mmCIF file of C-alpha atoms and ligand atoms in Angstrom:
data_model
loop_
_atom_site.group_PDB
_atom_site.id
_atom_site.type_symbol
_atom_site.label_atom_id
_atom_site.label_comp_id
_atom_site.label_asym_id
_atom_site.label_seq_id
_atom_site.Cartn_x
_atom_site.Cartn_y
_atom_site.Cartn_z
ATOM 1 C CA MET A 1 86.978 98.696 109.840
ATOM 2 C CA ARG A 2 83.645 97.766 111.092
ATOM 3 C CA ASP A 3 84.270 94.295 111.445
ATOM 4 C CA TYR A 4 87.245 95.404 114.223
ATOM 5 C CA GLY A 5 84.906 98.225 115.730
ATOM 6 C CA LEU A 6 87.421 100.617 114.988
ATOM 7 C CA THR A 7 86.409 104.465 114.544
ATOM 8 C CA SER A 8 90.110 106.205 114.037
ATOM 9 C CA ILE A 9 92.775 105.250 112.041
ATOM 10 C CA LEU A 10 95.962 107.251 111.120
ATOM 11 C CA VAL A 11 97.537 106.846 107.903
ATOM 12 C CA LEU A 12 100.962 107.829 108.419
ATOM 13 C CA ASP A 13 102.304 108.719 104.673
ATOM 14 C CA LEU A 14 106.216 108.768 104.631
ATOM 15 C CA ASP A 15 106.572 107.863 101.158
ATOM 16 C CA VAL A 16 108.662 110.373 98.968
ATOM 17 C CA HIS A 17 105.454 110.449 96.448
ATOM 18 C CA GLN A 18 102.234 111.714 97.977
ATOM 19 C CA GLY A 19 99.484 109.231 98.513
ATOM 20 C CA ASN A 20 97.334 110.573 96.188
ATOM 21 C CA GLY A 21 95.244 107.013 95.663
ATOM 22 C CA THR A 22 94.808 106.807 99.848
ATOM 23 C CA ALA A 23 93.750 110.298 100.287
ATOM 24 C CA GLU A 24 90.966 109.758 97.304
ATOM 25 C CA LEU A 25 89.900 106.897 98.732
ATOM 26 C CA PHE A 26 89.445 108.483 102.202
ATOM 27 C CA GLU A 27 88.779 111.809 101.430
ATOM 28 C CA ASN A 28 85.292 111.484 102.417
ATOM 29 C CA ASP A 29 85.599 109.291 105.550
ATOM 30 C CA PRO A 30 86.126 111.097 108.875
ATOM 31 C CA ARG A 31 87.532 107.889 110.834
ATOM 32 C CA VAL A 32 90.563 107.684 108.808
ATOM 33 C CA THR A 33 92.938 110.423 108.918
ATOM 34 C CA THR A 34 95.424 110.496 106.524
ATOM 35 C CA PHE A 35 98.905 112.270 107.074
ATOM 36 C CA ASP A 36 101.551 113.036 104.154
ATOM 37 C CA MET A 37 105.097 114.243 104.307
ATOM 38 C CA PHE A 38 106.253 113.951 100.770
ATOM 39 C CA GLY A 39 108.409 115.934 98.255
ATOM 40 C CA ASP A 40 106.753 118.562 96.617
ATOM 41 C CA LYS A 41 108.296 118.330 93.627
ATOM 42 C CA ASN A 42 107.896 114.817 93.088
ATOM 43 C CA TYR A 43 105.184 112.886 91.163
ATOM 44 C CA PRO A 44 102.365 113.303 91.266
ATOM 45 C CA TRP A 45 102.087 116.576 90.296
ATOM 46 C CA LYS A 46 98.445 117.474 88.586
ATOM 47 C CA THR A 47 96.906 114.398 90.227
ATOM 48 C CA ARG A 48 97.130 115.410 93.550
ATOM 49 C CA ARG A 49 94.584 114.722 96.172
ATOM 50 C CA ARG A 50 93.697 116.132 99.221
ATOM 51 C CA ASN A 51 95.050 114.346 102.585
ATOM 52 C CA THR A 52 93.638 115.412 105.850
ATOM 53 C CA TYR A 53 97.340 116.873 106.282
ATOM 54 C CA ASP A 54 99.466 117.355 103.655
ATOM 55 C CA VAL A 55 103.262 118.447 104.355
ATOM 56 C CA PRO A 56 104.838 119.019 100.899
ATOM 57 C CA LEU A 57 108.753 119.314 100.894
ATOM 58 C CA PRO A 58 111.390 120.934 99.177
ATOM 59 C CA ASP A 59 114.399 119.402 97.341
ATOM 60 C CA ASP A 60 117.183 118.374 99.885
ATOM 61 C CA THR A 61 114.839 118.674 102.985
ATOM 62 C CA GLY A 62 117.887 116.752 104.774
ATOM 63 C CA ASP A 63 117.368 115.290 108.265
ATOM 64 C CA GLU A 64 117.577 117.878 110.457
ATOM 65 C CA GLU A 65 114.600 119.553 109.205
ATOM 66 C CA TYR A 66 112.280 116.217 108.322
ATOM 67 C CA LEU A 67 112.991 115.350 111.624
ATOM 68 C CA GLY A 68 111.814 118.267 113.531
ATOM 69 C CA LEU A 69 108.876 118.376 111.463
ATOM 70 C CA LEU A 70 107.622 114.786 112.450
ATOM 71 C CA ARG A 71 108.482 115.250 115.802
ATOM 72 C CA ALA A 72 106.335 118.266 115.795
ATOM 73 C CA TRP A 73 103.453 116.278 114.012
ATOM 74 C CA LEU A 74 103.344 112.893 115.472
ATOM 75 C CA PRO A 75 102.280 114.072 118.866
ATOM 76 C CA ARG A 76 99.557 116.311 117.512
ATOM 77 C CA LEU A 77 98.233 113.807 115.581
ATOM 78 C CA LEU A 78 97.854 111.336 118.228
ATOM 79 C CA SER A 79 96.376 113.881 120.713
ATOM 80 C CA ASP A 80 94.156 115.216 118.045
ATOM 81 C CA HIS A 81 92.749 112.057 116.593
ATOM 82 C CA ARG A 82 93.583 109.240 118.952
ATOM 83 C CA PRO A 83 93.874 106.547 116.476
ATOM 84 C CA GLN A 84 93.113 102.689 117.326
ATOM 85 C CA LEU A 85 95.830 101.786 114.784
ATOM 86 C CA ILE A 86 98.185 103.387 112.392
ATOM 87 C CA MET A 87 99.139 102.229 108.819
ATOM 88 C CA PHE A 88 102.857 103.202 108.419
ATOM 89 C CA GLN A 89 103.605 103.612 104.722
ATOM 90 C CA ALA A 90 107.257 103.541 105.274
ATOM 91 C CA GLY A 91 108.834 104.182 101.883
ATOM 92 C CA VAL A 92 112.419 104.591 101.903
ATOM 93 C CA ASP A 93 112.570 106.641 98.516
ATOM 94 C CA ALA A 94 113.503 110.125 100.385
ATOM 95 C CA LEU A 95 116.818 108.385 100.739
ATOM 96 C CA LYS A 96 119.754 110.474 99.251
ATOM 97 C CA GLY A 97 120.690 109.261 96.193
ATOM 98 C CA ASP A 98 117.281 107.630 95.151
ATOM 99 C CA GLY A 99 116.709 107.795 91.583
ATOM 100 C CA PHE A 100 113.347 109.784 92.248
ATOM 101 C CA GLY A 101 113.348 110.848 95.531
ATOM 102 C CA ARG A 102 114.909 114.298 96.146
ATOM 103 C CA LEU A 103 114.619 115.010 100.260
ATOM 104 C CA GLY A 104 117.959 113.911 100.141
ATOM 105 C CA LEU A 105 117.907 112.189 103.990
ATOM 106 C CA SER A 106 120.526 109.797 105.274
ATOM 107 C CA ARG A 107 120.308 106.266 106.013
ATOM 108 C CA GLY A 108 120.568 107.377 109.593
ATOM 109 C CA GLY A 109 117.471 110.002 109.291
ATOM 110 C CA LEU A 110 115.589 107.423 107.795
ATOM 111 C CA LEU A 111 116.698 105.381 111.105
ATOM 112 C CA ALA A 112 115.609 108.185 113.211
ATOM 113 C CA ARG A 113 112.196 108.397 111.379
ATOM 114 C CA ASN A 114 111.837 104.933 111.838
ATOM 115 C CA ASN A 115 112.239 105.242 115.869
ATOM 116 C CA LEU A 116 110.218 108.478 116.121
ATOM 117 C CA VAL A 117 107.178 106.605 114.539
ATOM 118 C CA TYR A 118 107.670 103.534 116.425
ATOM 119 C CA GLY A 119 108.257 105.376 119.403
ATOM 120 C CA THR A 120 105.449 107.461 119.415
ATOM 121 C CA ALA A 121 103.262 104.469 119.057
ATOM 122 C CA LEU A 122 104.290 102.257 121.520
ATOM 123 C CA GLU A 123 104.356 105.502 124.142
ATOM 124 C CA ALA A 124 100.823 105.631 122.994
ATOM 125 C CA GLY A 125 100.076 101.646 122.978
ATOM 126 C CA VAL A 126 98.394 101.950 119.131
ATOM 127 C CA PRO A 127 99.088 99.172 117.242
ATOM 128 C CA MET A 128 100.600 99.588 113.756
ATOM 129 C CA VAL A 129 100.720 98.099 110.371
ATOM 130 C CA ILE A 130 103.932 98.496 108.131
ATOM 131 C CA THR A 131 103.934 98.820 104.561
ATOM 132 C CA MET A 132 106.550 99.332 102.094
ATOM 133 C CA GLY A 133 106.805 101.598 99.738
ATOM 134 C CA GLY A 134 109.568 102.937 97.195
ATOM 135 C CA GLY A 135 113.178 102.719 97.146
ATOM 136 C CA TYR A 136 114.914 103.397 93.799
ATOM 137 C CA THR A 137 118.599 103.416 93.940
ATOM 138 C CA LYS A 138 121.107 102.230 91.708
ATOM 139 C CA PRO A 139 122.657 99.786 93.040
ATOM 140 C CA MET A 140 119.806 98.752 94.960
ATOM 141 C CA ASP A 141 121.869 97.633 97.977
ATOM 142 C CA ALA A 142 120.924 100.917 99.681
ATOM 143 C CA SER A 143 117.537 101.073 99.063
ATOM 144 C CA VAL A 144 117.323 97.324 100.465
ATOM 145 C CA ALA A 145 119.297 98.541 103.568
ATOM 146 C CA ALA A 146 116.932 101.224 104.538
ATOM 147 C CA HIS A 147 113.828 98.899 104.250
ATOM 148 C CA THR A 148 115.691 96.474 106.322
ATOM 149 C CA ASP A 149 116.103 99.034 108.577
ATOM 150 C CA VAL A 150 112.377 99.711 108.784
ATOM 151 C CA TYR A 151 111.615 95.996 109.941
ATOM 152 C CA ARG A 152 114.797 95.339 111.561
ATOM 153 C CA THR A 153 114.078 98.360 114.066
ATOM 154 C CA ALA A 154 110.297 97.621 114.234
ATOM 155 C CA ALA A 155 111.166 94.202 115.535
ATOM 156 C CA TYR A 156 113.815 95.625 118.324
ATOM 157 C CA ARG A 157 111.277 98.036 119.327
ATOM 158 C CA LEU A 158 108.659 95.529 119.856
ATOM 159 C CA SER A 159 110.744 93.483 121.515
ATOM 160 C CA ALA A 160 112.319 95.773 123.911
ATOM 161 C CA TRP A 161 108.917 97.110 124.452
ATOM 162 C CA HIS A 162 107.840 93.871 125.515
ATOM 163 C CA ALA A 163 110.683 93.074 127.693
ATOM 164 C CA ALA A 164 109.896 96.253 129.632
ATOM 165 C CA THR A 165 106.475 95.391 129.854
ATOM 166 C CA ALA A 166 107.399 91.805 131.288
ATOM 167 C CA ARG A 167 109.878 93.876 133.910
ATOM 168 C CA ALA A 168 107.377 95.941 135.218
ATOM 169 C CA THR A 169 104.934 93.415 135.749
ATOM 170 C CA ALA A 170 107.373 91.024 137.551
ATOM 171 C CA ALA A 171 108.414 94.173 139.319
ATOM 172 C CA GLY A 172 104.684 95.304 140.389
ATOM 173 C CA ALA A 173 103.909 91.482 141.331
HETATM 174 ZN ZN1 ZN B 201 107.681 106.322 96.479
#
């Protein structure tokens, strides 16, 4: 952080398990805001740590409620903390049918989740690091597809953003 002169980083942890390690690492670091939406009945139970914001969710939360919460939180996180970098933990174990996850999101719901996160970051011009997490469906095809969605959507949104920026520059010139 020091090397890059960063004073505000936002960790967006949307894996279904609470990120207790990340929470503990940055517990006393005011430069790092940790936001975590996770399944309340999921591991870890006794070893949770406190994030800046913890949003525990009940079993079978489903797309609509999940996306509504995320849509409400994202602008608030950005305006309150003005992050210079977002670390997106894009776990896909919130997917319905996951062996561990209990939130019951559809593939389309996760896709909408990704789009919400990417759209927010692009609009605010905040760079992002995307990391994988979770995904335990059997067979694993559904988890693989959801992981693919995370990166394919990121590539698509970024290239669309570049194209729009290039058009705007050309129109302005
Ligand atoms: Zn997980």
